[in-house]
Amino acid sequence: MSSSLGLAQRYDDYAVHRLLHDVPPHETYEVTVDGRRAVCKVATAPRGDPATEAHVMAFVGRKTTVPVPTVLAVGDGYFVAEWCPDAPQAATVNEEKARAMGAGLASLHRESADAIDAYGRFERDDAPPTRRYGDSAGSGRDDPTVVKRADWRSVALDRLADRRPYLQSVGHAAVADAVVGYLRAHPDAFDGAGDPVLCHGNYLPDHISVDGEAVTCVIDFEHALCGPAEYDCWRTLLPLSRNESGGEADAFREGYGSVRALPDGFDRRRDLYSVLLTVSYLKSLYLQDRHDAGRTRRLAERMREHVFDSLDALERS
C-alpha cells in the first residue's frame, strides 16, 4: 500500500486502515500514527504534490480563522494531518449549507488578502522524507512560495498551457488553444477582477463541512492558487447553478456578500470564467475516467461546444 511507504519513513508506530479517497493523482487513507487517528494523502503520479498542499493548508490555519486540519508531517510525496471527525462526508448541498459556504469562502479571501501580494501558483515543494511539520530541519520554511506573475491573465494563460499537453493526447488541444487565443487578443479581459487572495480552487460541497451557519472543516487545497476572489467564487457557483432549484447559488452569493462584496463586473465575467474552467473540467473528464467511452465522448463534445459558443458570444458582446 503506497501510503505505508511514507509513514515508515516518519513513524515507528503506524497503521493504515482504509482508503478514503482515490482520485488521480492522489490517494487518501485513514491511518493511525503514534496512537493518533489521522489521514495520510499520497501522490500516485509525478504531478501529485501533497507537500505543497500541506504548506498551503497550514498557512490557512495560521493566517485565517478558516477551520482546516492540523498538518502533522510532510514528506516526499505525502502529508499526514489530524483526523477531523466532522470532515465532509457527502457532496450534498442545500440553501443553508450554501449560505454558510459563501460566508466561509469570503472569510478565507478577506483574511488572506493582506498576506498575498501577487498573482501566481504555489511552487512545488520537494519535502525531505524526515520532516515533522514545523521542524527547523528540512526545507527551512513553512509558508508556501508563490511563483509570481504580473497579472491574473498571465496565470490563466499558464494554467491553459499546463493543461494543453494532456488535452492534445485525447484530441482536444483546440479547446485550450481557443481560450488562449481569446485571452491574448483581449489583454483587458480580466480588468476589474480585484486584487489577489488565497483561492481554494475547488471549494465544493464535498470539501466543506458546516454546522448551521458556520463552516467547521475545509479540506482539499491541492488546487489552491493566488488569484482574484471571483475566480474562486465562480469555481463554486457554476456547479451550484446546475442544481434544479437554483436557490443554492443565490444563497451562496448572499452568504459571501454578508462578509465581503463581490467586485464590480462580477456577473459580466461569468462566461469568461466558464470557458477557463471548462478546459480544466475537460481534462478531469478523461483523467478521472468515470464513464464509458461513449458517455465520455458525448460529455467532451458538449464541453467543446460550450467553449466555442461562449467565446463567440464574448466576441460579439
Short mmCIF file of C-alpha atoms in Angstrom, two decimals:
data_model
loop_
_atom_site.label_atom_id
_atom_site.label_comp_id
_atom_site.label_asym_id
_atom_site.label_seq_id
_atom_site.Cartn_x
_atom_site.Cartn_y
_atom_site.Cartn_z
CA MET A 1 0.00 0.00 0.00
CA SER A 2 1.58 3.26 -1.16
CA SER A 3 0.74 5.31 1.95
CA SER A 4 2.70 2.96 4.22
CA LEU A 5 5.94 3.88 2.44
CA GLY A 6 5.80 7.47 3.62
CA LEU A 7 4.64 6.56 7.10
CA ALA A 8 7.50 4.13 7.54
CA GLN A 9 9.94 6.99 6.95
CA ARG A 10 8.36 9.01 9.71
CA TYR A 11 6.82 6.78 12.36
CA ASP A 12 7.78 3.64 14.25
CA ASP A 13 4.17 3.14 15.32
CA TYR A 14 1.68 3.43 12.48
CA ALA A 15 -1.16 1.56 10.83
CA VAL A 16 -3.05 2.03 7.57
CA HIS A 17 -6.76 1.28 7.99
CA ARG A 18 -8.69 2.09 4.82
CA LEU A 19 -8.73 4.02 1.59
CA LEU A 20 -10.91 7.12 1.93
CA HIS A 21 -10.49 8.77 -1.45
CA ASP A 22 -8.93 7.78 -4.76
CA VAL A 23 -8.85 10.45 -7.47
CA PRO A 24 -5.72 10.70 -9.60
CA PRO A 25 -3.09 11.84 -8.85
CA HIS A 26 -3.71 11.23 -5.11
CA GLU A 27 -4.99 8.68 -2.64
CA THR A 28 -6.09 9.49 0.90
CA TYR A 29 -6.07 6.94 3.73
CA GLU A 30 -7.31 6.74 7.28
CA VAL A 31 -4.27 5.94 9.42
CA THR A 32 -3.04 5.83 12.99
CA VAL A 33 0.34 7.39 13.83
CA ASP A 34 1.86 7.19 17.31
CA GLY A 35 -1.57 6.17 18.60
CA ARG A 36 -3.25 9.17 16.99
CA ARG A 37 -6.01 8.92 14.40
CA ALA A 38 -5.05 10.81 11.23
CA VAL A 39 -5.25 10.94 7.45
CA CYS A 40 -2.41 10.41 5.01
CA LYS A 41 -2.58 11.84 1.49
CA VAL A 42 -0.10 10.42 -1.01
CA ALA A 43 0.81 11.15 -4.60
CA THR A 44 0.15 8.34 -7.08
CA ALA A 45 1.73 10.09 -10.06
CA PRO A 46 4.51 12.66 -10.60
CA ARG A 47 2.02 15.51 -10.99
CA GLY A 48 0.71 14.91 -7.46
CA ASP A 49 2.08 17.34 -4.88
CA PRO A 50 0.77 16.72 -1.35
CA ALA A 51 3.67 18.58 0.26
CA THR A 52 2.72 21.92 -1.25
CA GLU A 53 -0.93 21.30 -0.39
CA ALA A 54 0.11 20.72 3.22
CA HIS A 55 2.01 24.01 3.34
CA VAL A 56 -0.99 25.86 1.92
CA MET A 57 -3.38 24.23 4.38
CA ALA A 58 -1.12 25.06 7.32
CA PHE A 59 -0.76 28.62 6.04
CA VAL A 60 -4.55 28.95 6.03
CA GLY A 61 -4.64 27.61 9.58
CA ARG A 62 -2.13 30.22 10.76
CA LYS A 63 -3.30 33.27 8.82
CA THR A 64 -7.09 32.90 8.89
CA THR A 65 -9.93 31.66 11.06
CA VAL A 66 -10.96 29.10 8.43
CA PRO A 67 -11.04 25.67 10.14
CA VAL A 68 -8.61 23.25 8.49
CA PRO A 69 -6.99 20.00 9.69
CA THR A 70 -3.70 20.45 11.51
CA VAL A 71 -0.74 19.21 9.47
CA LEU A 72 1.35 16.73 11.45
CA ALA A 73 4.07 15.79 8.98
CA VAL A 74 5.21 16.45 5.42
CA GLY A 75 7.34 14.08 3.39
CA ASP A 76 8.38 13.15 -0.11
CA GLY A 77 5.06 12.70 -1.90
CA TYR A 78 2.74 12.70 1.12
CA PHE A 79 1.49 14.53 4.17
CA VAL A 80 -0.17 13.47 7.42
CA ALA A 81 -2.89 15.58 9.03
CA GLU A 82 -5.05 15.25 12.09
CA TRP A 83 -8.33 13.37 11.81
CA CYS A 84 -11.33 15.70 11.78
CA PRO A 85 -14.48 13.94 12.99
CA ASP A 86 -16.63 16.49 11.18
CA ALA A 87 -14.76 16.24 7.88
CA PRO A 88 -17.00 16.43 4.79
CA GLN A 89 -18.79 13.17 4.04
CA ALA A 90 -21.05 13.94 1.08
CA ALA A 91 -21.44 16.25 -1.89
CA THR A 92 -25.00 17.21 -0.99
CA VAL A 93 -25.89 20.87 -0.50
CA ASN A 94 -28.97 22.85 0.44
CA GLU A 95 -29.53 26.58 0.76
CA GLU A 96 -28.43 26.66 4.41
CA LYS A 97 -25.14 24.95 3.63
CA ALA A 98 -24.58 27.05 0.52
CA ARG A 99 -25.07 30.25 2.52
CA ALA A 100 -22.56 29.10 5.14
CA MET A 101 -20.13 28.09 2.40
CA GLY A 102 -20.37 31.55 0.86
CA ALA A 103 -19.61 33.27 4.14
CA GLY A 104 -16.75 30.85 4.77
CA LEU A 105 -15.13 31.46 1.40
CA ALA A 106 -15.47 35.21 1.85
CA SER A 107 -13.68 34.87 5.20
CA LEU A 108 -10.82 32.99 3.54
CA HIS A 109 -10.48 35.71 0.93
CA ARG A 110 -10.79 38.64 3.33
CA GLU A 111 -8.39 37.23 5.90
CA SER A 112 -5.75 36.07 3.41
CA ALA A 113 -5.69 39.27 1.35
CA ASP A 114 -3.02 41.04 3.42
CA ALA A 115 -0.71 38.00 3.24
CA ILE A 116 -0.95 37.58 -0.56
CA ASP A 117 0.90 40.22 -2.58
CA ALA A 118 0.92 38.72 -6.09
CA TYR A 119 -0.97 36.54 -8.51
CA GLY A 120 0.51 33.12 -9.17
CA ARG A 121 0.61 29.43 -8.46
CA PHE A 122 2.26 27.85 -5.45
CA GLU A 123 5.70 26.44 -6.13
CA ARG A 124 6.13 22.70 -5.79
CA ASP A 125 7.73 21.70 -2.53
CA ASP A 126 10.18 18.82 -2.58
CA ALA A 127 9.79 17.98 1.08
CA PRO A 128 12.54 15.89 2.66
CA PRO A 129 11.50 12.43 3.79
CA THR A 130 12.15 13.02 7.51
CA ARG A 131 10.39 16.25 8.39
CA ARG A 132 7.86 16.72 11.18
CA TYR A 133 5.74 19.72 10.37
CA GLY A 134 7.24 22.85 11.87
CA ASP A 135 10.71 21.30 12.32
CA SER A 136 13.66 23.58 11.67
CA ALA A 137 15.19 20.76 9.68
CA GLY A 138 14.15 20.15 6.12
CA SER A 139 13.11 22.81 3.67
CA GLY A 140 13.54 25.58 6.22
CA ARG A 141 10.13 27.13 5.63
CA ASP A 142 6.51 26.56 6.45
CA ASP A 143 4.86 29.18 4.25
CA PRO A 144 4.22 28.18 0.65
CA THR A 145 6.17 30.04 -2.02
CA VAL A 146 4.29 31.82 -4.80
CA VAL A 147 5.58 31.76 -8.37
CA LYS A 148 4.63 35.37 -9.02
CA ARG A 149 3.11 36.60 -12.27
CA ALA A 150 2.42 40.12 -13.43
CA ASP A 151 -1.35 39.74 -13.57
CA TRP A 152 -4.20 37.26 -13.39
CA ARG A 153 -4.36 36.90 -17.17
CA SER A 154 -0.78 35.56 -17.11
CA VAL A 155 -1.75 32.97 -14.50
CA ALA A 156 -4.75 31.93 -16.59
CA LEU A 157 -2.53 31.52 -19.66
CA ASP A 158 -0.07 29.44 -17.61
CA ARG A 159 -2.88 27.16 -16.47
CA LEU A 160 -4.12 26.68 -20.03
CA ALA A 161 -0.59 25.86 -21.17
CA ASP A 162 -0.32 23.31 -18.37
CA ARG A 163 -3.49 21.53 -19.46
CA ARG A 164 -2.86 21.61 -23.20
CA PRO A 165 -0.45 18.62 -23.49
CA TYR A 166 -2.93 16.30 -21.81
CA LEU A 167 -5.81 17.62 -23.88
CA GLN A 168 -3.72 17.13 -27.00
CA SER A 169 -3.26 13.47 -26.05
CA VAL A 170 -7.05 13.00 -26.02
CA GLY A 171 -7.73 15.06 -29.12
CA HIS A 172 -8.94 18.31 -27.58
CA ALA A 173 -5.99 20.72 -27.71
CA ALA A 174 -8.08 23.05 -29.88
CA VAL A 175 -10.31 23.82 -26.88
CA ALA A 176 -7.39 25.16 -24.84
CA ASP A 177 -5.98 26.93 -27.89
CA ALA A 178 -9.26 28.77 -28.46
CA VAL A 179 -9.32 30.16 -24.92
CA VAL A 180 -5.64 31.11 -25.16
CA GLY A 181 -6.35 32.92 -28.41
CA TYR A 182 -9.16 34.90 -26.84
CA LEU A 183 -7.08 35.95 -23.82
CA ARG A 184 -4.15 37.01 -25.99
CA ALA A 185 -6.45 39.07 -28.20
CA HIS A 186 -8.12 40.69 -25.18
CA PRO A 187 -5.45 41.73 -22.66
CA ASP A 188 -8.12 43.64 -20.72
CA ALA A 189 -10.38 40.58 -20.30
CA PHE A 190 -9.92 40.41 -16.53
CA ASP A 191 -9.76 44.14 -15.83
CA GLY A 192 -11.57 44.90 -12.58
CA ALA A 193 -11.26 41.36 -11.23
CA GLY A 194 -9.70 42.57 -7.99
CA ASP A 195 -6.52 42.04 -6.00
CA PRO A 196 -5.11 38.55 -5.35
CA VAL A 197 -6.24 36.47 -2.40
CA LEU A 198 -5.67 32.86 -1.48
CA CYS A 199 -8.11 30.89 -3.63
CA HIS A 200 -9.08 27.40 -2.50
CA GLY A 201 -9.60 26.38 -6.12
CA ASN A 202 -12.06 23.56 -5.52
CA TYR A 203 -14.48 24.91 -2.90
CA LEU A 204 -17.28 22.42 -3.46
CA PRO A 205 -19.80 20.86 -1.04
CA ASP A 206 -17.86 17.60 -0.65
CA HIS A 207 -14.85 19.55 0.63
CA ILE A 208 -16.72 21.70 3.16
CA SER A 209 -18.48 20.77 6.42
CA VAL A 210 -20.94 23.12 8.06
CA ASP A 211 -22.88 23.19 11.30
CA GLY A 212 -25.80 25.57 11.00
CA GLU A 213 -24.41 28.89 9.80
CA ALA A 214 -20.75 28.04 10.45
CA VAL A 215 -18.15 26.23 8.38
CA THR A 216 -16.49 23.61 10.58
CA CYS A 217 -13.93 21.99 8.28
CA VAL A 218 -12.36 22.75 4.88
CA ILE A 219 -10.20 20.19 3.08
CA ASP A 220 -8.60 19.56 -0.33
CA PHE A 221 -6.34 22.53 -1.04
CA GLU A 222 -4.47 20.81 -3.88
CA HIS A 223 -5.89 23.30 -6.43
CA ALA A 224 -5.13 26.41 -4.37
CA LEU A 225 -3.54 29.44 -6.01
CA CYS A 226 -3.24 33.20 -5.64
CA GLY A 227 -5.88 34.83 -7.79
CA PRO A 228 -8.89 37.14 -7.72
CA ALA A 229 -11.68 36.16 -5.37
CA GLU A 230 -14.13 36.00 -8.26
CA TYR A 231 -12.25 33.03 -9.75
CA ASP A 232 -12.87 31.04 -6.57
CA CYS A 233 -16.49 32.17 -6.43
CA TRP A 234 -17.27 31.12 -9.99
CA ARG A 235 -15.49 27.80 -9.37
CA THR A 236 -18.19 27.16 -6.77
CA LEU A 237 -21.13 28.99 -8.32
CA LEU A 238 -21.04 27.41 -11.77
CA PRO A 239 -21.60 23.86 -10.42
CA LEU A 240 -24.16 25.13 -7.87
CA SER A 241 -26.06 26.87 -10.66
CA ARG A 242 -26.72 23.50 -12.29
CA ASN A 243 -28.89 22.43 -9.34
CA GLU A 244 -32.55 22.38 -10.35
CA SER A 245 -33.82 24.69 -7.63
CA GLY A 246 -31.29 27.43 -8.28
CA GLY A 247 -31.64 28.54 -4.68
CA GLU A 248 -28.24 27.23 -3.62
CA ALA A 249 -26.35 29.60 -5.91
CA ASP A 250 -28.35 32.59 -4.66
CA ALA A 251 -27.79 31.52 -1.06
CA PHE A 252 -24.04 31.20 -1.65
CA ARG A 253 -23.91 34.72 -3.04
CA GLU A 254 -25.91 36.03 -0.08
CA GLY A 255 -23.52 34.37 2.34
CA TYR A 256 -20.47 35.70 0.55
CA GLY A 257 -21.89 39.20 0.37
CA SER A 258 -22.58 39.22 4.10
CA VAL A 259 -18.81 39.17 4.67
CA ARG A 260 -17.18 40.64 1.58
CA ALA A 261 -18.51 42.40 -1.50
CA LEU A 262 -18.09 40.89 -4.94
CA PRO A 263 -16.22 43.14 -7.42
CA ASP A 264 -17.96 45.31 -9.99
CA GLY A 265 -18.37 43.40 -13.23
CA PHE A 266 -18.55 40.04 -11.47
CA ASP A 267 -21.51 38.78 -13.49
CA ARG A 268 -20.19 40.25 -16.71
CA ARG A 269 -17.14 37.98 -16.48
CA ARG A 270 -19.14 34.80 -15.80
CA ASP A 271 -18.76 33.40 -19.33
CA LEU A 272 -15.04 34.11 -19.31
CA TYR A 273 -14.57 32.07 -16.15
CA SER A 274 -16.86 29.39 -17.50
CA VAL A 275 -14.68 28.76 -20.56
CA LEU A 276 -11.50 28.92 -18.49
CA LEU A 277 -12.83 26.36 -16.02
CA THR A 278 -14.30 24.13 -18.71
CA VAL A 279 -10.80 23.49 -20.03
CA SER A 280 -9.95 22.03 -16.62
CA TYR A 281 -13.23 20.10 -16.48
CA LEU A 282 -12.42 18.56 -19.86
CA LYS A 283 -9.06 17.35 -18.63
CA SER A 284 -10.64 15.92 -15.47
CA LEU A 285 -13.28 14.12 -17.54
CA TYR A 286 -10.62 12.00 -19.20
CA LEU A 287 -8.17 11.85 -16.31
CA GLN A 288 -10.68 10.56 -13.76
CA ASP A 289 -12.21 8.12 -16.28
CA ARG A 290 -15.56 7.68 -14.54
CA HIS A 291 -17.70 6.95 -17.61
CA ASP A 292 -17.77 4.54 -20.51
CA ALA A 293 -16.18 5.68 -23.76
CA GLY A 294 -19.45 6.75 -25.37
CA ARG A 295 -20.59 8.94 -22.50
CA THR A 296 -17.13 10.45 -22.13
CA ARG A 297 -17.15 11.35 -25.82
CA ARG A 298 -20.60 12.96 -25.57
CA LEU A 299 -19.69 14.97 -22.47
CA ALA A 300 -16.45 16.11 -24.08
CA GLU A 301 -18.29 17.28 -27.19
CA ARG A 302 -20.76 19.18 -25.03
CA MET A 303 -17.90 20.92 -23.23
CA ARG A 304 -16.20 21.72 -26.53
CA GLU A 305 -19.36 23.26 -27.94
CA HIS A 306 -19.87 25.28 -24.77
CA VAL A 307 -16.38 26.78 -25.02
CA PHE A 308 -16.62 27.73 -28.68
CA ASP A 309 -20.18 29.05 -28.40
CA SER A 310 -19.27 31.10 -25.32
CA LEU A 311 -16.18 32.55 -26.98
CA ASP A 312 -18.28 33.55 -29.98
CA ALA A 313 -20.73 35.28 -27.64
CA LEU A 314 -17.90 37.06 -25.83
CA GLU A 315 -16.52 38.33 -29.12
CA ARG A 316 -19.93 39.77 -30.02
CA SER A 317 -20.52 41.39 -26.63
#
